[in-house]
Tab-separated table of C-alpha atoms in Angstrom:
chain	number	residue	atom	x	y	z
Q	1	MET	CA	-52.479	-44.821	-4.621
Q	2	ASP	CA	-49.215	-43.182	-5.807
Q	3	GLN	CA	-47.341	-46.301	-4.733
Q	4	ILE	CA	-49.583	-48.511	-6.870
Q	5	LEU	CA	-49.297	-46.207	-9.885
Q	6	GLY	CA	-45.535	-46.099	-9.421
Q	7	GLN	CA	-45.382	-49.890	-9.381
Q	8	VAL	CA	-47.518	-50.091	-12.529
Q	9	LEU	CA	-45.196	-47.591	-14.240
Q	10	ARG	CA	-42.078	-49.523	-13.173
Q	11	ASN	CA	-43.586	-52.823	-14.313
Q	12	ALA	CA	-44.445	-51.341	-17.720
Q	13	VAL	CA	-40.861	-50.123	-18.165
Q	14	TRP	CA	-39.369	-53.495	-17.104
Q	15	GLU	CA	-41.769	-55.297	-19.476
Q	16	ARG	CA	-40.724	-53.030	-22.367
Q	17	LEU	CA	-37.027	-53.558	-21.667
Q	18	ASP	CA	-37.524	-57.327	-21.412
Q	19	MET	CA	-39.436	-57.321	-24.711
Q	20	LEU	CA	-36.668	-55.379	-26.460
Q	21	ALA	CA	-33.990	-57.684	-25.024
Q	22	ASP	CA	-35.969	-60.724	-26.189
Q	23	LEU	CA	-36.276	-59.214	-29.676
Q	24	ALA	CA	-32.544	-58.496	-29.792
Q	25	ASN	CA	-31.771	-62.089	-28.840
Q	26	ARG	CA	-34.374	-63.902	-30.937
Q	27	ALA	CA	-35.543	-61.843	-33.901
Q	28	ASP	CA	-34.416	-62.379	-37.479
Q	29	SER	CA	-32.270	-59.746	-39.219
Q	30	GLU	CA	-35.150	-58.041	-41.024
Q	31	SER	CA	-37.125	-57.682	-37.781
Q	32	LEU	CA	-34.050	-56.367	-35.957
Q	33	VAL	CA	-33.577	-53.619	-38.538
Q	34	SER	CA	-37.217	-52.613	-38.210
Q	35	VAL	CA	-37.051	-52.559	-34.397
Q	36	ALA	CA	-33.761	-50.657	-34.442
Q	37	ARG	CA	-35.220	-47.962	-36.702
Q	38	SER	CA	-38.218	-47.443	-34.461
Q	39	GLU	CA	-36.709	-47.992	-31.014
Q	40	LEU	CA	-33.183	-46.541	-31.185
Q	41	PRO	CA	-34.385	-42.940	-31.631
Q	42	ARG	CA	-36.794	-43.395	-28.688
Q	43	LEU	CA	-34.095	-44.921	-26.486
Q	44	THR	CA	-31.535	-42.241	-27.323
Q	45	GLU	CA	-34.084	-39.500	-26.648
Q	46	GLY	CA	-34.904	-41.140	-23.323
Q	47	TRP	CA	-31.225	-41.258	-22.360
Q	48	ARG	CA	-30.817	-37.603	-23.383
Q	49	ALA	CA	-33.798	-36.515	-21.276
Q	50	MET	CA	-32.588	-38.446	-18.239
Q	51	LEU	CA	-29.008	-37.196	-18.570
Q	52	SER	CA	-30.209	-33.600	-19.002
Q	53	ALA	CA	-31.906	-33.853	-15.607
Q	54	HIS	CA	-28.559	-34.934	-14.119
Q	55	GLU	CA	-26.376	-32.225	-15.714
Q	56	PRO	CA	-24.176	-30.631	-13.047
Q	57	ASP	CA	-25.155	-27.206	-11.748
Q	58	GLU	CA	-22.766	-24.246	-11.374
Q	59	ARG	CA	-21.269	-25.840	-8.212
Q	60	GLY	CA	-20.607	-29.159	-9.953
Q	61	ASP	CA	-23.433	-30.941	-8.115
Q	62	CYS	CA	-26.095	-33.127	-9.661
Q	63	PRO	CA	-29.366	-31.259	-8.981
Q	64	THR	CA	-31.456	-34.419	-9.262
Q	65	CYS	CA	-29.372	-36.672	-6.991
Q	66	SER	CA	-28.549	-33.959	-4.447
Q	67	THR	CA	-30.706	-33.276	-1.432
Q	68	ARG	CA	-30.889	-30.298	0.866
Q	69	TRP	CA	-28.510	-32.011	3.316
Q	70	HIS	CA	-26.314	-34.050	0.985
Q	71	ARG	CA	-24.789	-32.725	-2.210
Q	72	CYS	CA	-23.942	-35.276	-4.900
Q	73	LYS	CA	-20.926	-34.240	-6.938
Q	74	ALA	CA	-20.883	-34.881	-10.665
Q	75	PRO	CA	-20.584	-37.281	-12.267
Q	76	CYS	CA	-23.475	-38.861	-10.391
Q	77	SER	CA	-24.315	-42.556	-10.631
Q	78	VAL	CA	-26.657	-41.915	-13.574
Q	79	TRP	CA	-23.807	-40.460	-15.632
Q	80	GLN	CA	-21.493	-43.252	-14.486
Q	81	VAL	CA	-23.973	-45.935	-15.587
Q	82	ALA	CA	-24.554	-44.101	-18.885
Q	83	HIS	CA	-20.824	-44.065	-19.572
Q	84	GLU	CA	-20.453	-47.705	-18.568
Q	85	HIS	CA	-23.242	-48.884	-20.877
Q	86	LEU	CA	-23.032	-46.436	-23.777
Q	87	VAL	CA	-19.302	-45.707	-24.072
Q	88	ALA	CA	-17.171	-48.256	-22.237
Q	89	GLY	CA	-19.415	-51.255	-22.898
Q	90	GLY	CA	-17.979	-54.486	-21.568
Q	91	LEU	CA	-14.540	-52.917	-21.073
Q	92	ALA	CA	-15.488	-50.850	-18.020
Q	93	PRO	CA	-14.666	-52.342	-14.615
Q	94	GLN	CA	-17.823	-53.468	-12.862
Q	95	ARG	CA	-18.547	-51.461	-9.703
Q	96	VAL	CA	-21.185	-52.321	-7.196
Q	97	LEU	CA	-23.440	-49.300	-6.736
Q	98	ARG	CA	-25.608	-49.084	-3.669
Q	99	ARG	CA	-28.793	-48.419	-5.550
Q	100	PRO	CA	-31.941	-50.551	-5.394
Q	101	TRP	CA	-32.350	-50.365	-9.189
Q	102	ARG	CA	-28.929	-51.842	-9.874
Q	103	ARG	CA	-29.444	-55.206	-11.490
Q	104	ASN	CA	-27.175	-58.216	-11.205
Q	105	LYS	CA	-25.609	-58.502	-14.654
Q	106	SER	CA	-25.103	-62.244	-14.365
Q	107	ALA	CA	-28.776	-62.954	-13.675
Q	108	MET	CA	-31.567	-62.970	-16.208
Q	109	PRO	CA	-33.727	-59.818	-15.985
Q	110	SER	CA	-36.706	-61.542	-14.414
Q	111	GLN	CA	-34.485	-63.278	-11.841
Q	112	SER	CA	-32.705	-60.178	-10.572
Q	113	ARG	CA	-35.580	-58.394	-8.889
Q	114	GLY	CA	-35.659	-60.163	-5.554
Q	115	PRO	CA	-37.643	-63.127	-4.292
Q	116	LYS	CA	-40.234	-64.763	-6.489
Q	117	PRO	CA	-43.745	-63.412	-5.933
Q	118	SER	CA	-46.682	-65.699	-5.349
Q	119	PRO	CA	-48.862	-66.551	-8.376
Q	120	ALA	CA	-51.506	-64.081	-7.143
Q	121	GLU	CA	-48.951	-61.256	-7.295
Q	122	THR	CA	-47.806	-61.696	-10.875
Q	123	THR	CA	-48.860	-60.374	-14.215
Q	124	GLY	CA	-46.676	-61.602	-17.024
Q	125	ARG	CA	-43.145	-61.854	-15.692
Q	126	HIS	CA	-43.366	-58.888	-13.333
Q	127	ALA	CA	-44.551	-58.743	-9.752
Q	128	LEU	CA	-47.277	-56.325	-8.784
Q	129	LEU	CA	-47.758	-54.807	-5.379
Q	130	PRO	CA	-49.375	-57.132	-2.869
Q	131	GLN	CA	-53.077	-56.547	-2.644
Q	132	VAL	CA	-53.801	-53.425	-0.621
Q	133	ALA	CA	-56.518	-53.696	2.004
Q	134	THR	CA	-59.475	-51.506	1.143
Q	135	ARG	CA	-60.884	-49.147	3.701
């Protein structure tokens, strides 16, 4: 059940990001101003909350990315991606991170998430978990 809820949560986030990207690319100036006023504070607060969880501890390790057996030194990949997208923009060299969430920047958002699901597995543009056998 947690896996299904997790997939629903991830799909909702991808859908929201796709919607905002579509608005940024297609909306008129007046609509863009309205969206920016409502969404930019939410997005910046979201970034702040996520980055707070990845602040280095007293040893310089990321408490969120570190495990009991493997310590992740700061800056972790979350801080690196934040810097790349929020500060460096298109000027930062593109590194390939070994993370499943890393999206191919050259592909469209809906094309970068692996193989195409069957029609029975889709809702909107996002794949849902394959049907789970009931007990």
